[in-house]
Short mmCIF file of C-alpha atoms in Angstrom, two decimals:
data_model
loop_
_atom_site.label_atom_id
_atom_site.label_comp_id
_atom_site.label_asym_id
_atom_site.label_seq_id
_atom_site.Cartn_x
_atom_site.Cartn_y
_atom_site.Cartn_z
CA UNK A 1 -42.49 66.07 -34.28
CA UNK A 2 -40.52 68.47 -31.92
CA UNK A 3 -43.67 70.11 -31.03
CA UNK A 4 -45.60 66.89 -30.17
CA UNK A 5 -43.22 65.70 -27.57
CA UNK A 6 -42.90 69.04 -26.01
CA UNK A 7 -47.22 68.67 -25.45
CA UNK A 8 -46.02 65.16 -24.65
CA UNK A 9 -43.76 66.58 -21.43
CA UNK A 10 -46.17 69.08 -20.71
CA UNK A 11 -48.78 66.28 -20.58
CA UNK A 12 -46.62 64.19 -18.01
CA UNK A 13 -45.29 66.98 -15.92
CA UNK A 14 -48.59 68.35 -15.15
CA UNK A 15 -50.07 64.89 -14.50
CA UNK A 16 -46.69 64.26 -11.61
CA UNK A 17 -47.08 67.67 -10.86
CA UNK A 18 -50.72 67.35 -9.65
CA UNK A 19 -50.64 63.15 -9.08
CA UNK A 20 -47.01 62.73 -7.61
CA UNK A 21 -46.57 65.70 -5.80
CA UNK A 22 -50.05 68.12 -5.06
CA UNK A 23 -52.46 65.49 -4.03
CA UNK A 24 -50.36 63.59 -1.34
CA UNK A 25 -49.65 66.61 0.28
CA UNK A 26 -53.20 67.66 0.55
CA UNK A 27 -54.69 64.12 1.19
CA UNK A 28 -51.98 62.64 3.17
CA UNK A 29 -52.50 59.25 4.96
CA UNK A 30 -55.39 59.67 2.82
CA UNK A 31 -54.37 59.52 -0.80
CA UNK A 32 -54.12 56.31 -2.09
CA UNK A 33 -58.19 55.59 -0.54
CA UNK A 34 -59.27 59.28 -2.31
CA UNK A 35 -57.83 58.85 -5.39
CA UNK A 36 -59.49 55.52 -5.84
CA UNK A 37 -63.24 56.34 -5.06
CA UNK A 38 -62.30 59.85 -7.59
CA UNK A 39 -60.82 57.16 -10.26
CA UNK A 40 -64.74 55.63 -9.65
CA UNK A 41 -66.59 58.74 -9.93
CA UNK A 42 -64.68 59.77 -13.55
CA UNK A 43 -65.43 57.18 -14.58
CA UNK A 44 -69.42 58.00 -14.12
CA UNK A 45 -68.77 61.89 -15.32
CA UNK A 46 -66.84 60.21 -18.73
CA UNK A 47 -69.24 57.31 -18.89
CA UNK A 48 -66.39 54.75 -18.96
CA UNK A 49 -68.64 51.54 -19.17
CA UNK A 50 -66.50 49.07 -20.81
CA UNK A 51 -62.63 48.33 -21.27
CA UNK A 52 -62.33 49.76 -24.52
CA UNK A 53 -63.67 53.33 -23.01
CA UNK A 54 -60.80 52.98 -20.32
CA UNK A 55 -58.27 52.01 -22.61
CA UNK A 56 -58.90 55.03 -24.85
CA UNK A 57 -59.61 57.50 -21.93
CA UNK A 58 -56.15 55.77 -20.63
CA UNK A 59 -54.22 57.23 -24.29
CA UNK A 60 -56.01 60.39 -24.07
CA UNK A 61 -55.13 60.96 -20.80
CA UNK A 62 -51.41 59.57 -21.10
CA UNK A 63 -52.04 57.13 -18.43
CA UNK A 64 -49.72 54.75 -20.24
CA UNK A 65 -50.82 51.57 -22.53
CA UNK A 66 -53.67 49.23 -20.54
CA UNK A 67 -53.76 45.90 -21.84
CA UNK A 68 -56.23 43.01 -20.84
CA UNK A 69 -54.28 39.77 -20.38
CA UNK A 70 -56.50 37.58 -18.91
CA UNK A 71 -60.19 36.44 -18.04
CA UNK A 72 -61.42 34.43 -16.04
CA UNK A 73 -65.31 34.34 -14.27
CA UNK A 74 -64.81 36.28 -11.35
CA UNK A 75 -61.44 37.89 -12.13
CA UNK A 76 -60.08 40.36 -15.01
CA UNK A 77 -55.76 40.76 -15.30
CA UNK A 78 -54.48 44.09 -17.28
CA UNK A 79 -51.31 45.48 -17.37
CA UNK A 80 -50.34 49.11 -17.87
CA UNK A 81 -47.26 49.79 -19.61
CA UNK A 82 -45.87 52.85 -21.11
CA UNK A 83 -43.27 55.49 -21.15
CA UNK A 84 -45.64 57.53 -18.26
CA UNK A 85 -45.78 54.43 -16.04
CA UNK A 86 -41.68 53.81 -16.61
CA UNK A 87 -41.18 57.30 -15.68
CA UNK A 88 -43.97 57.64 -12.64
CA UNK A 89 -42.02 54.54 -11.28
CA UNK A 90 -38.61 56.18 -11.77
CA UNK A 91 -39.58 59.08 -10.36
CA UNK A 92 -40.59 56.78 -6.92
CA UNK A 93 -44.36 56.95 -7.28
CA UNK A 94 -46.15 54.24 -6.79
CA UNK A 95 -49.48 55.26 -6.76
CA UNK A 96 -51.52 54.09 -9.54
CA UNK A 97 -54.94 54.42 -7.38
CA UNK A 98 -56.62 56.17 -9.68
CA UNK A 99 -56.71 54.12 -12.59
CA UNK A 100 -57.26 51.04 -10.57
CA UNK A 101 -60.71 53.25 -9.35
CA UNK A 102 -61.77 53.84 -12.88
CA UNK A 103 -61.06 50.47 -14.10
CA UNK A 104 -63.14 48.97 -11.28
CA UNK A 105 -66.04 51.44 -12.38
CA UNK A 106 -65.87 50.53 -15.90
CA UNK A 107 -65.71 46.80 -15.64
CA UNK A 108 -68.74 47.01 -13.06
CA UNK A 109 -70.69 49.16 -15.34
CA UNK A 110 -69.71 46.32 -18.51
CA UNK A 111 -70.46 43.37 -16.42
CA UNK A 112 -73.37 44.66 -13.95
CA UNK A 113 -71.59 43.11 -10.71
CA UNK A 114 -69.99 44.61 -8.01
CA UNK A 115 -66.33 44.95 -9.13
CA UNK A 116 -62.97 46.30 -6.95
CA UNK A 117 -59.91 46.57 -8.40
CA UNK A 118 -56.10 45.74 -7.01
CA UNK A 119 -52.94 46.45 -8.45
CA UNK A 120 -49.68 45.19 -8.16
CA UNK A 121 -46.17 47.04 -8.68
CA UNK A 122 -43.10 45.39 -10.66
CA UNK A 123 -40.27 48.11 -10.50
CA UNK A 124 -37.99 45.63 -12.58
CA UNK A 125 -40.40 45.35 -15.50
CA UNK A 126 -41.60 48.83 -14.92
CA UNK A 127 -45.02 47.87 -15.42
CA UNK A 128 -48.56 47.66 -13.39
CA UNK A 129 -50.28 44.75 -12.93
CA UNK A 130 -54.60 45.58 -11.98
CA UNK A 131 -56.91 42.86 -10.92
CA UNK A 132 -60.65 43.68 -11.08
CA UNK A 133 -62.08 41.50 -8.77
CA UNK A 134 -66.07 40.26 -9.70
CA UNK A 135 -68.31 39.43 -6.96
#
């Protein structure tokens, strides 16, 4: 069990490491528009193409918990909870960019219309709120 939670750290300090701390100061003012259009293109390379691909890329990857709460014709409402997301928040980042990228790839590949993808930020829940947005 020991052993699994140190992978477990490893996992999340090499995801801040390159997420929270690398990329910003590479991409600057830049970031949070990068790291969306990458969040599209993995999900072409992992052929994410539906919301049960993103939801298990999102445990593989330790991306924290994605839940689909509501549907509606032209908009989809998940959350994204998790230890990861509690501690990414803790730690001050707020950039969730990425996922919102590869969610808005995967529902537009599952529903075959143009999708984007929002998010939303509640520091007292400590969870993410994503909107993919049908046209």
């Amino acid at each position: 069990m020991q052993m699994n939670n140190q992978q477990n750290e490893h996992v999340y300090f090499v995801n801040q490491l390159y997420r929270d701390f690398l990329l910003p100061q590479i991409l600057g003012d830049d970031n949070e528009a990068i790291l969306y259009w990458v969040g599209k293109r993995i999900a072409r390379k992992y052929d994410l193409t539906s919301y049960d691909d993103v939801n298990d890329f999102f445990a593989v990857t330790e991306f924290g918990t994605l839940t689909k709460l509501k549907e509606k014709r032209a908009t989809i409402l998940f959350e994204l909870t998790g230890q990861n997301v509690v501690d990414r928040l803790n730690s001050g980042s707020h950039e969730f960019s990425l996922e919102a990228g590869i969610i808005a790839e995967a529902i537009q590949k599952e529903t075959g219309r143009t999708t984007e993808c929002e998010l939303t930020i509640d520091d007292k829940k400590k969870k993410v709120t994503l909107t993919a947005c049908l046209d």
